[in-house]
PDB file of C-alpha atoms in Angstrom:
ATOM      1  CA  MET A   1       0.002   0.017   0.012  1.00 53.00           C
ATOM      2  CA  PRO A   2       1.150   3.609  -0.534  1.00 70.00           C
ATOM      3  CA  ALA A   3       2.850   5.006   2.527  1.00 92.00           C
ATOM      4  CA  PHE A   4       2.695   8.425   4.092  1.00 96.00           C
ATOM      5  CA  HIS A   5       6.170   9.831   4.658  1.00 97.00           C
ATOM      6  CA  GLU A   6       6.327  12.058   7.808  1.00 98.00           C
ATOM      7  CA  THR A   7       8.611  14.511   6.118  1.00 98.00           C
ATOM      8  CA  LEU A   8       8.168  18.152   5.171  1.00 98.00           C
ATOM      9  CA  PHE A   9       8.327  19.483   1.655  1.00 98.00           C
ATOM     10  CA  PRO A  10      11.185  21.991   1.455  1.00 97.00           C
ATOM     11  CA  LEU A  11       9.881  24.919   3.445  1.00 96.00           C
ATOM     12  CA  ASP A  12      11.613  27.722   1.522  1.00 94.00           C
ATOM     13  CA  ILE A  13       9.835  26.537  -1.656  1.00 94.00           C
ATOM     14  CA  ALA A  14       6.462  25.869  -0.067  1.00 95.00           C
ATOM     15  CA  LEU A  15       6.312  29.402   1.280  1.00 91.00           C
ATOM     16  CA  GLY A  16       6.400  30.782  -2.253  1.00 92.00           C
ATOM     17  CA  ALA A  17       3.730  28.506  -3.690  1.00 95.00           C
ATOM     18  CA  ALA A  18       0.295  29.612  -4.928  1.00 95.00           C
ATOM     19  CA  GLY A  19      -2.942  27.860  -4.102  1.00 96.00           C
ATOM     20  CA  GLY A  20      -5.633  27.408  -1.551  1.00 96.00           C
ATOM     21  CA  PRO A  21      -8.918  25.589  -0.615  1.00 95.00           C
ATOM     22  CA  GLU A  22     -11.225  24.106  -3.252  1.00 95.00           C
ATOM     23  CA  ARG A  23     -14.902  23.124  -2.822  1.00 93.00           C
ATOM     24  CA  ALA A  24     -17.075  20.973  -5.041  1.00 89.00           C
ATOM     25  CA  THR A  25     -20.448  22.656  -5.456  1.00 89.00           C
ATOM     26  CA  GLU A  26     -23.063  21.336  -7.830  1.00 90.00           C
ATOM     27  CA  ILE A  27     -25.471  23.953  -9.197  1.00 90.00           C
ATOM     28  CA  VAL A  28     -28.681  23.156 -11.089  1.00 91.00           C
ATOM     29  CA  THR A  29     -30.763  25.894 -12.562  1.00 91.00           C
ATOM     30  CA  THR A  30     -34.501  25.214 -12.898  1.00 87.00           C
ATOM     31  CA  LEU A  31     -36.733  26.436 -15.738  1.00 84.00           C
ATOM     32  CA  THR A  32     -37.844  29.375 -13.616  1.00 87.00           C
ATOM     33  CA  GLY A  33     -34.224  30.500 -13.131  1.00 86.00           C
ATOM     34  CA  ARG A  34     -34.028  29.305  -9.545  1.00 90.00           C
ATOM     35  CA  GLU A  35     -30.758  27.675  -8.447  1.00 91.00           C
ATOM     36  CA  GLU A  36     -30.399  24.516  -6.424  1.00 89.00           C
ATOM     37  CA  ARG A  37     -26.983  24.225  -4.897  1.00 91.00           C
ATOM     38  CA  ASN A  38     -25.454  21.164  -3.179  1.00 90.00           C
ATOM     39  CA  THR A  39     -21.988  20.052  -2.123  1.00 86.00           C
ATOM     40  CA  ARG A  40     -20.622  16.549  -2.584  1.00 82.00           C
ATOM     41  CA  LEU A  41     -17.818  16.958  -0.073  1.00 83.00           C
ATOM     42  CA  ALA A  42     -18.042  17.730   3.672  1.00 88.00           C
ATOM     43  CA  HIS A  43     -14.484  19.154   3.648  1.00 93.00           C
ATOM     44  CA  SER A  44     -12.615  21.433   1.304  1.00 94.00           C
ATOM     45  CA  ARG A  45      -9.532  20.122  -0.519  1.00 95.00           C
ATOM     46  CA  ARG A  46      -6.492  22.263  -0.896  1.00 97.00           C
ATOM     47  CA  ARG A  47      -4.184  22.351  -3.847  1.00 97.00           C
ATOM     48  CA  TRP A  48      -1.045  24.309  -4.670  1.00 97.00           C
ATOM     49  CA  ASP A  49       1.479  24.913  -7.445  1.00 96.00           C
ATOM     50  CA  ALA A  50       4.913  24.796  -5.807  1.00 95.00           C
ATOM     51  CA  GLY A  51       6.615  25.963  -9.038  1.00 93.00           C
ATOM     52  CA  TYR A  52       6.079  29.601  -7.947  1.00 91.00           C
ATOM     53  CA  GLY A  53       8.420  28.980  -5.004  1.00 91.00           C
ATOM     54  CA  VAL A  54      11.365  27.709  -7.140  1.00 90.00           C
ATOM     55  CA  THR A  55      13.807  30.500  -7.741  1.00 88.00           C
ATOM     56  CA  SER A  56      17.085  28.711  -8.208  1.00 88.00           C
ATOM     57  CA  LEU A  57      18.616  25.561  -9.745  1.00 88.00           C
ATOM     58  CA  ALA A  58      19.498  24.283  -6.280  1.00 89.00           C
ATOM     59  CA  GLN A  59      15.818  24.495  -5.246  1.00 91.00           C
ATOM     60  CA  LEU A  60      14.733  22.801  -8.486  1.00 90.00           C
ATOM     61  CA  SER A  61      17.182  20.032  -7.870  1.00 91.00           C
ATOM     62  CA  ALA A  62      15.809  19.610  -4.302  1.00 93.00           C
ATOM     63  CA  VAL A  63      12.284  19.293  -5.612  1.00 94.00           C
ATOM     64  CA  VAL A  64      13.337  16.606  -8.163  1.00 93.00           C
ATOM     65  CA  ALA A  65      15.052  14.597  -5.402  1.00 96.00           C
ATOM     66  CA  PHE A  66      11.974  14.893  -3.167  1.00 97.00           C
ATOM     67  CA  PHE A  67       9.736  13.927  -6.040  1.00 96.00           C
ATOM     68  CA  GLU A  68      11.799  10.798  -6.795  1.00 97.00           C
ATOM     69  CA  GLU A  69      11.859   9.748  -3.199  1.00 97.00           C
ATOM     70  CA  ARG A  70       7.997  10.012  -3.039  1.00 97.00           C
ATOM     71  CA  ARG A  71       7.802   8.024  -6.309  1.00 96.00           C
ATOM     72  CA  GLY A  72       5.663  10.737  -7.890  1.00 96.00           C
ATOM     73  CA  ARG A  73       2.053  10.436  -6.745  1.00 97.00           C
ATOM     74  CA  LEU A  74       2.636   7.195  -4.773  1.00 97.00           C
ATOM     75  CA  HIS A  75       3.613   8.479  -1.329  1.00 97.00           C
ATOM     76  CA  GLY A  76       2.182  11.332   0.643  1.00 97.00           C
ATOM     77  CA  PHE A  77       4.082  13.929   2.711  1.00 98.00           C
ATOM     78  CA  ARG A  78       3.717  17.012   4.849  1.00 98.00           C
ATOM     79  CA  TRP A  79       3.117  20.498   3.400  1.00 98.00           C
ATOM     80  CA  ARG A  80       3.336  23.822   5.255  1.00 97.00           C
ATOM     81  CA  ASP A  81       0.663  26.275   4.162  1.00 96.00           C
ATOM     82  CA  ARG A  82       2.076  29.747   4.298  1.00 92.00           C
ATOM     83  CA  LEU A  83      -1.331  31.350   5.005  1.00 93.00           C
ATOM     84  CA  ASP A  84      -2.882  28.796   7.297  1.00 97.00           C
ATOM     85  CA  HIS A  85      -0.662  26.645   9.523  1.00 97.00           C
ATOM     86  CA  ALA A  86      -1.652  27.604  13.065  1.00 98.00           C
ATOM     87  CA  SER A  87      -4.689  27.473  15.323  1.00 98.00           C
ATOM     88  CA  ALA A  88      -4.392  31.218  16.076  1.00 97.00           C
ATOM     89  CA  VAL A  89      -5.061  34.102  13.606  1.00 93.00           C
ATOM     90  CA  PRO A  90      -2.137  35.065  11.394  1.00 91.00           C
ATOM     91  CA  GLY A  91       0.568  36.917  13.363  1.00 90.00           C
ATOM     92  CA  ALA A  92      -0.701  35.851  16.787  1.00 95.00           C
ATOM     93  CA  ALA A  93       0.964  33.382  19.119  1.00 96.00           C
ATOM     94  CA  VAL A  94      -0.506  29.989  19.733  1.00 98.00           C
ATOM     95  CA  THR A  95      -2.469  29.658  23.024  1.00 98.00           C
ATOM     96  CA  PRO A  96      -4.204  26.750  24.668  1.00 98.00           C
ATOM     97  CA  LEU A  97      -7.549  28.538  24.243  1.00 98.00           C
ATOM     98  CA  ASP A  98      -7.430  28.915  20.467  1.00 98.00           C
ATOM     99  CA  GLN A  99      -9.792  26.083  19.416  1.00 98.00           C
ATOM    100  CA  THR A 100     -12.487  24.118  21.141  1.00 98.00           C
ATOM    101  CA  LEU A 101     -11.994  20.256  20.883  1.00 98.00           C
ATOM    102  CA  GLY A 102     -15.025  19.143  22.827  1.00 98.00           C
ATOM    103  CA  THR A 103     -16.532  18.676  26.240  1.00 98.00           C
ATOM    104  CA  GLY A 104     -15.434  16.009  28.755  1.00 98.00           C
ATOM    105  CA  ASP A 105     -17.867  13.354  30.057  1.00 98.00           C
ATOM    106  CA  GLY A 106     -15.589  11.910  32.793  1.00 97.00           C
ATOM    107  CA  ALA A 107     -14.612   8.923  30.657  1.00 98.00           C
ATOM    108  CA  ARG A 108     -13.580  10.200  27.286  1.00 98.00           C
ATOM    109  CA  ALA A 109      -9.770  10.395  27.063  1.00 98.00           C
ATOM    110  CA  GLN A 110      -9.192  11.150  23.335  1.00 98.00           C
ATOM    111  CA  PHE A 111     -10.012  14.406  21.543  1.00 98.00           C
ATOM    112  CA  ALA A 112      -9.277  15.047  17.835  1.00 98.00           C
ATOM    113  CA  LEU A 113      -7.671  18.392  16.843  1.00 98.00           C
ATOM    114  CA  ALA A 114      -9.786  20.654  14.715  1.00 98.00           C
ATOM    115  CA  LYS A 115      -9.760  24.258  13.549  1.00 98.00           C
ATOM    116  CA  THR A 116     -13.053  26.192  13.187  1.00 97.00           C
ATOM    117  CA  TYR A 117     -13.559  28.805  10.489  1.00 97.00           C
ATOM    118  CA  GLY A 118     -16.244  31.400  10.711  1.00 93.00           C
ATOM    119  CA  GLY A 119     -19.004  31.373  13.332  1.00 87.00           C
ATOM    120  CA  ALA A 120     -21.809  33.815  12.374  1.00 83.00           C
ATOM    121  CA  HIS A 121     -23.779  31.559  10.036  1.00 89.00           C
ATOM    122  CA  ALA A 122     -22.314  28.116   9.295  1.00 92.00           C
ATOM    123  CA  PRO A 123     -18.913  27.604  10.976  1.00 95.00           C
ATOM    124  CA  TYR A 124     -16.752  24.892   9.357  1.00 96.00           C
ATOM    125  CA  ALA A 125     -14.720  22.530  11.606  1.00 97.00           C
ATOM    126  CA  ARG A 126     -11.625  21.350   9.712  1.00 97.00           C
ATOM    127  CA  PRO A 127      -9.979  18.149  10.996  1.00 98.00           C
ATOM    128  CA  ILE A 128      -6.296  18.655  11.761  1.00 98.00           C
ATOM    129  CA  VAL A 129      -4.481  15.348  11.301  1.00 98.00           C
ATOM    130  CA  LYS A 130      -0.846  16.402  10.954  1.00 98.00           C
ATOM    131  CA  PRO A 131       0.008  18.761  13.833  1.00 98.00           C
ATOM    132  CA  VAL A 132       3.619  19.801  14.319  1.00 98.00           C
ATOM    133  CA  ALA A 133       5.152  17.612  17.047  1.00 97.00           C
ATOM    134  CA  GLY A 134       5.672  19.468  20.348  1.00 96.00           C
ATOM    135  CA  SER A 135       3.533  22.424  19.313  1.00 97.00           C
ATOM    136  CA  ALA A 136       0.273  21.591  21.006  1.00 98.00           C
ATOM    137  CA  ARG A 137      -0.911  23.498  24.092  1.00 98.00           C
ATOM    138  CA  VAL A 138      -3.934  22.075  25.795  1.00 98.00           C
ATOM    139  CA  ALA A 139      -6.305  23.400  28.433  1.00 98.00           C
ATOM    140  CA  VAL A 140      -9.220  22.023  30.405  1.00 98.00           C
ATOM    141  CA  ASN A 141     -11.761  24.629  31.637  1.00 98.00           C
ATOM    142  CA  GLY A 142      -9.123  27.273  30.791  1.00 98.00           C
ATOM    143  CA  ALA A 143      -6.336  25.736  32.898  1.00 98.00           C
ATOM    144  CA  GLU A 144      -3.337  24.728  30.795  1.00 98.00           C
ATOM    145  CA  ARG A 145      -2.235  21.074  31.030  1.00 98.00           C
ATOM    146  CA  THR A 146       1.384  19.772  30.632  1.00 98.00           C
ATOM    147  CA  ALA A 147       2.366  17.533  27.731  1.00 98.00           C
ATOM    148  CA  GLY A 148       3.694  14.201  28.977  1.00 97.00           C
ATOM    149  CA  THR A 149       2.248  14.671  32.453  1.00 98.00           C
ATOM    150  CA  HIS A 150      -1.495  15.277  31.698  1.00 98.00           C
ATOM    151  CA  PHE A 151      -1.744  14.416  27.989  1.00 98.00           C
ATOM    152  CA  THR A 152       0.055  13.097  24.888  1.00 98.00           C
ATOM    153  CA  LEU A 153      -0.309  14.135  21.283  1.00 98.00           C
ATOM    154  CA  ASP A 154      -0.193  11.744  18.347  1.00 98.00           C
ATOM    155  CA  ALA A 155       1.382  13.968  15.733  1.00 98.00           C
ATOM    156  CA  THR A 156       0.659  11.479  12.974  1.00 97.00           C
ATOM    157  CA  ARG A 157      -3.124  11.474  13.552  1.00 97.00           C
ATOM    158  CA  GLY A 158      -3.886  14.713  15.360  1.00 98.00           C
ATOM    159  CA  VAL A 159      -5.322  13.160  18.499  1.00 98.00           C
ATOM    160  CA  VAL A 160      -4.879  14.401  22.089  1.00 98.00           C
ATOM    161  CA  THR A 161      -5.027  11.613  24.677  1.00 98.00           C
ATOM    162  CA  PHE A 162      -5.383  12.470  28.387  1.00 98.00           C
ATOM    163  CA  LEU A 163      -3.436  10.170  30.642  1.00 98.00           C
ATOM    164  CA  ALA A 164      -4.956   8.113  33.518  1.00 97.00           C
ATOM    165  CA  GLY A 165      -6.025  10.371  36.363  1.00 97.00           C
ATOM    166  CA  HIS A 166      -6.234  13.418  34.182  1.00 98.00           C
ATOM    167  CA  VAL A 167      -9.301  12.670  31.975  1.00 98.00           C
ATOM    168  CA  PRO A 168     -11.557  15.781  31.738  1.00 98.00           C
ATOM    169  CA  ALA A 169     -14.516  15.757  34.065  1.00 98.00           C
ATOM    170  CA  ALA A 170     -18.114  15.787  32.775  1.00 98.00           C
ATOM    171  CA  GLY A 171     -18.931  19.236  31.388  1.00 98.00           C
ATOM    172  CA  ALA A 172     -15.324  20.359  31.280  1.00 98.00           C
ATOM    173  CA  SER A 173     -14.318  22.299  28.133  1.00 98.00           C
ATOM    174  CA  VAL A 174     -11.300  21.018  26.294  1.00 98.00           C
ATOM    175  CA  THR A 175      -9.391  23.548  24.133  1.00 98.00           C
ATOM    176  CA  ALA A 176      -6.030  23.584  22.356  1.00 98.00           C
ATOM    177  CA  GLY A 177      -3.590  25.605  20.257  1.00 98.00           C
ATOM    178  CA  PHE A 178      -1.157  24.098  17.770  1.00 98.00           C
ATOM    179  CA  LEU A 179       0.839  24.415  14.594  1.00 98.00           C
ATOM    180  CA  PHE A 180       0.021  22.046  11.785  1.00 98.00           C
ATOM    181  CA  ASP A 181       0.922  20.736   8.312  1.00 98.00           C
ATOM    182  CA  VAL A 182      -1.326  19.465   5.546  1.00 98.00           C
ATOM    183  CA  PRO A 183      -1.105  15.857   4.298  1.00 98.00           C
ATOM    184  CA  VAL A 184      -0.541  16.049   0.499  1.00 98.00           C
ATOM    185  CA  ARG A 185       0.926  14.249  -2.501  1.00 98.00           C
ATOM    186  CA  PHE A 186       2.185  15.284  -5.863  1.00 98.00           C
ATOM    187  CA  ASP A 187      -0.666  15.557  -8.398  1.00 97.00           C
ATOM    188  CA  THR A 188       1.489  14.323 -11.301  1.00 96.00           C
ATOM    189  CA  ASP A 189       3.817  11.430 -12.166  1.00 97.00           C
ATOM    190  CA  PHE A 190       5.670  13.600 -14.637  1.00 94.00           C
ATOM    191  CA  LEU A 191       7.854  16.442 -13.446  1.00 91.00           C
ATOM    192  CA  GLU A 192       8.761  18.404 -16.528  1.00 87.00           C
ATOM    193  CA  VAL A 193      12.059  20.206 -16.184  1.00 84.00           C
ATOM    194  CA  ASN A 194      13.204  22.554 -18.963  1.00 83.00           C
ATOM    195  CA  LEU A 195      16.438  24.305 -17.897  1.00 83.00           C
ATOM    196  CA  THR A 196      16.405  26.636 -20.913  1.00 81.00           C
ATOM    197  CA  ALA A 197      12.960  27.950 -20.087  1.00 75.00           C
ATOM    198  CA  PHE A 198      13.787  28.082 -16.369  1.00 77.00           C
ATOM    199  CA  GLU A 199      16.891  30.269 -16.976  1.00 76.00           C
ATOM    200  CA  ALA A 200      14.722  32.503 -19.122  1.00 65.00           C
ATOM    201  CA  GLY A 201      12.311  33.028 -16.174  1.00 62.00           C
ATOM    202  CA  ALA A 202       9.678  30.362 -16.875  1.00 69.00           C
ATOM    203  CA  ILE A 203       8.246  28.638 -13.798  1.00 74.00           C
ATOM    204  CA  PRO A 204       8.076  24.834 -13.737  1.00 87.00           C
ATOM    205  CA  ARG A 205       4.704  23.413 -12.804  1.00 92.00           C
ATOM    206  CA  ILE A 206       4.723  21.383  -9.570  1.00 95.00           C
ATOM    207  CA  PRO A 207       1.094  20.506  -8.616  1.00 97.00           C
ATOM    208  CA  ILE A 208       0.413  19.490  -4.993  1.00 98.00           C
ATOM    209  CA  LEU A 209      -2.901  18.050  -3.815  1.00 98.00           C
ATOM    210  CA  GLU A 210      -4.240  17.572  -0.283  1.00 98.00           C
ATOM    211  CA  ILE A 211      -5.147  13.978   0.670  1.00 96.00           C
ATOM    212  CA  ARG A 212      -7.217  12.335   3.380  1.00 86.00           C
ATOM    213  CA  PRO A 213      -4.855   9.770   5.057  1.00 71.00           C
TER     214      PRO A 213
END
């Protein structure tokens, strides 16, 4: 089976990429002109073109090596989204109160990380499955807990597990702050490299697509 490699795409290149979230909305127009809109996906799917971040032959060579090790589209990897890689708003420090993970019931020990967007009309809760190891800060009823003493974080699944004796009581609010990556893969098995065009300023196309591991 294809594997997921817990390795980060070259950060200096990723930070110069172009892309963002994509939705799949179906629109049907009736004879009266009224629209019926529906979505086939509960979650958005992000895609980028990393070619915009390549500015030197050394970077291009690094991408080719990374592509070959992933075997093209076969294996997934981590991607750092320049715009959206933290639980806090851009420019703000991560705090243990950034995002609500759920409410304790006295027995539940595991809480999945999520980031909520919006809030006025139809807030969207995005599952966070690839947090940055060591970045999570967790609180119960506003009181910060200590990693390794009160909880552990599975950085490969995005799950907080409270240790025995520290499971949140019934009605207790569980919140967290964290940094995170996006699980992705290359969206091509052919990486076209034209050095003549590159030296003339042309940008190689390096499509990246979010996956659901």
